[in-house]
Amino acid sequence: MTNLEDWIIEQGLRGSDMASLLSGFAERLAGEGIPLVRAYIALPTVNPTIRVYTHVWTRSAGTVVEGVSHERNADAFELSPFAYMMRTEQESCHWHVYGPDADRFGVFEDIRRLGGTDYLARLFSFGNASAPDLRGFGASFSTSRPEGFRPEEIARIDGLLPLLGLAAYRMTLFDLTVAMLDTYVGLSAGRRVLRGEIRRGSGTTIEAALLFADLRGFTTLADTAGPDLIARLDRHLEAMADPVAEQGGEVLKFLGDGLLAAFPITEERSHESACAAAIRAAQAALERNEAVNRQHETPLSLDIALHCGDVFYGNIGAAGRLDFTVIGPAVNEASRMEALCSSLDCSVILSDRVAAASPVPVRSLGRHRLRGIAAERELFTLAPVSAWTA
């Protein structure tokens, strides 16, 4: 094997990202004397927002990666060389971008602007039945040589593409694993799972500010609402979850029409900072929930409880079905505080530990007994906006 084959294998075993793989591959081909002006790889993915990742290498810009959403430019793909190849069941095509084929596909104009003369396209199938959406990848290469690629250059590229495909497949599966863990488990928990924290009962005790949110009236609405109920619930949950992420917290669990989130207290983030972040997230969630309500005839109020304390953060569940979440008395207290929002006629209830760290004025709701807790707790809510500047 040559140095390039060895390098691709090394990337397949230890490489970290597709951009580096494509850049190194294209630059090494150019170093062998093939005058490339553009190299391209498109890889589908299993992602709730991204349909495919495109990687474009050029001599001037290196590799640029773009995630194409499910909604964007569906028609553009249908007019691409790869869609044509799939319709005609061809895995290999070669077009010159001047002459009779000049206007066949829009991408040919991009090739000409880069000084390219032809377009070599290949489709590779992964053929994994357990991941049908990872069908394979499309690759294309263009050269600046006036007469186009020489036969031996095409043979060289074709001989290397199976190795490149294996390396790309390994990286894609890893990226898919990370993306799925981030989406379904959460960023912090997902990284812990990848580091091997997967045994039932394993975990750690952490101190965190907790945010417990729930929609008031959703159960009643669900009994009468039509087929758009799930779409509406998604918008409400997004109104709750996005501010958590923006303030550096993590949604640990969606609970039907609500969620549980945590803002860990660490050496980098103090108790005061974590509690303030939780309060800002709660304020933003209430505002965004109202924006969702304005789009519907029946409004749904959002109730939020904020508490702070020690929780166990780790794996719980059955041997073959685990959940990475937080449990403990502080979580139970937050849940029971939220249940008081209706009777106390307020949207946000804070424990004394969170209220003491609030960056905005608060007012006392008096002392209340929480279900299952013997001692009464003094609870707080956010003061009216008019009191902030008083």
PDB file of N, CA and C in Angstrom, residues 26 35-40 55-59 107 110-111 114 119 140-143 149:
ATOM      1  N   ALA A  26      -8.131  14.903  -0.367  1.00  0.00           N
ATOM      2  CA  ALA A  26      -7.996  15.730  -1.567  1.00  0.00           C
ATOM      3  C   ALA A  26      -6.587  16.306  -1.686  1.00  0.00           C
ATOM      4  N   PRO A  35      -4.501  17.296 -10.468  1.00  0.00           N
ATOM      5  CA  PRO A  35      -4.838  18.708 -10.211  1.00  0.00           C
ATOM      6  C   PRO A  35      -6.307  18.901  -9.844  1.00  0.00           C
ATOM      7  N   LEU A  36      -6.672  18.526  -8.649  1.00  0.00           N
ATOM      8  CA  LEU A  36      -8.054  18.684  -8.195  1.00  0.00           C
ATOM      9  C   LEU A  36      -8.373  20.155  -7.923  1.00  0.00           C
ATOM     10  N   VAL A  37      -9.595  20.561  -8.252  1.00  0.00           N
ATOM     11  CA  VAL A  37     -10.069  21.890  -7.867  1.00  0.00           C
ATOM     12  C   VAL A  37     -11.235  21.778  -6.881  1.00  0.00           C
ATOM     13  N   ARG A  38     -11.868  20.606  -6.848  1.00  0.00           N
ATOM     14  CA  ARG A  38     -13.022  20.436  -5.959  1.00  0.00           C
ATOM     15  C   ARG A  38     -13.220  18.959  -5.648  1.00  0.00           C
ATOM     16  N   ALA A  39     -13.540  18.674  -4.382  1.00  0.00           N
ATOM     17  CA  ALA A  39     -13.929  17.329  -3.960  1.00  0.00           C
ATOM     18  C   ALA A  39     -15.143  17.468  -3.056  1.00  0.00           C
ATOM     19  N   TYR A  40     -16.050  16.511  -3.153  1.00  0.00           N
ATOM     20  CA  TYR A  40     -17.347  16.651  -2.465  1.00  0.00           C
ATOM     21  C   TYR A  40     -17.791  15.297  -1.945  1.00  0.00           C
ATOM     22  N   HIS A  55     -20.001  18.039   2.379  1.00  0.00           N
ATOM     23  CA  HIS A  55     -18.618  18.431   2.645  1.00  0.00           C
ATOM     24  C   HIS A  55     -18.001  18.811   1.301  1.00  0.00           C
ATOM     25  N   VAL A  56     -17.610  20.061   1.165  1.00  0.00           N
ATOM     26  CA  VAL A  56     -17.051  20.554  -0.101  1.00  0.00           C
ATOM     27  C   VAL A  56     -15.638  21.051   0.140  1.00  0.00           C
ATOM     28  N   TRP A  57     -14.680  20.425  -0.536  1.00  0.00           N
ATOM     29  CA  TRP A  57     -13.286  20.875  -0.466  1.00  0.00           C
ATOM     30  C   TRP A  57     -12.933  21.612  -1.749  1.00  0.00           C
ATOM     31  N   THR A  58     -12.300  22.782  -1.614  1.00  0.00           N
ATOM     32  CA  THR A  58     -11.725  23.483  -2.758  1.00  0.00           C
ATOM     33  C   THR A  58     -10.316  23.920  -2.386  1.00  0.00           C
ATOM     34  N   ARG A  59      -9.515  24.173  -3.395  1.00  0.00           N
ATOM     35  CA  ARG A  59      -8.128  24.563  -3.118  1.00  0.00           C
ATOM     36  C   ARG A  59      -8.053  25.868  -2.345  1.00  0.00           C
ATOM     37  N   VAL A 107     -24.660  22.458 -10.786  1.00  0.00           N
ATOM     38  CA  VAL A 107     -23.356  22.408 -10.129  1.00  0.00           C
ATOM     39  C   VAL A 107     -22.218  22.577 -11.122  1.00  0.00           C
ATOM     40  N   ASP A 110     -20.713  25.924 -11.006  1.00  0.00           N
ATOM     41  CA  ASP A 110     -19.782  26.080  -9.887  1.00  0.00           C
ATOM     42  C   ASP A 110     -18.409  25.521 -10.242  1.00  0.00           C
ATOM     43  N   ILE A 111     -18.395  24.381 -10.917  1.00  0.00           N
ATOM     44  CA  ILE A 111     -17.122  23.758 -11.304  1.00  0.00           C
ATOM     45  C   ILE A 111     -16.360  24.665 -12.260  1.00  0.00           C
ATOM     46  N   LEU A 114     -14.598  27.536 -10.632  1.00  0.00           N
ATOM     47  CA  LEU A 114     -13.381  27.132  -9.935  1.00  0.00           C
ATOM     48  C   LEU A 114     -12.238  26.778 -10.881  1.00  0.00           C
ATOM     49  N   TYR A 119     -16.448  16.428 -14.223  1.00  0.00           N
ATOM     50  CA  TYR A 119     -17.138  16.094 -12.978  1.00  0.00           C
ATOM     51  C   TYR A 119     -17.251  14.581 -12.911  1.00  0.00           C
ATOM     52  N   SER A 140     -17.902  13.309  -5.411  1.00  0.00           N
ATOM     53  CA  SER A 140     -17.571  13.840  -6.744  1.00  0.00           C
ATOM     54  C   SER A 140     -16.215  14.530  -6.695  1.00  0.00           C
ATOM     55  N   PHE A 141     -15.552  14.555  -7.848  1.00  0.00           N
ATOM     56  CA  PHE A 141     -14.223  15.151  -7.965  1.00  0.00           C
ATOM     57  C   PHE A 141     -14.134  15.881  -9.295  1.00  0.00           C
ATOM     58  N   SER A 142     -13.433  17.026  -9.278  1.00  0.00           N
ATOM     59  CA  SER A 142     -13.242  17.805 -10.497  1.00  0.00           C
ATOM     60  C   SER A 142     -11.792  18.228 -10.597  1.00  0.00           C
ATOM     61  N   THR A 143     -11.300  18.280 -11.819  1.00  0.00           N
ATOM     62  CA  THR A 143      -9.913  18.632 -12.079  1.00  0.00           C
ATOM     63  C   THR A 143      -9.835  19.866 -12.957  1.00  0.00           C
ATOM     64  N   PHE A 149      -9.872  14.442 -16.389  1.00  0.00           N
ATOM     65  CA  PHE A 149      -9.124  13.381 -15.718  1.00  0.00           C
ATOM     66  C   PHE A 149      -8.539  12.398 -16.721  1.00  0.00           C
TER      67      PHE A 149
END
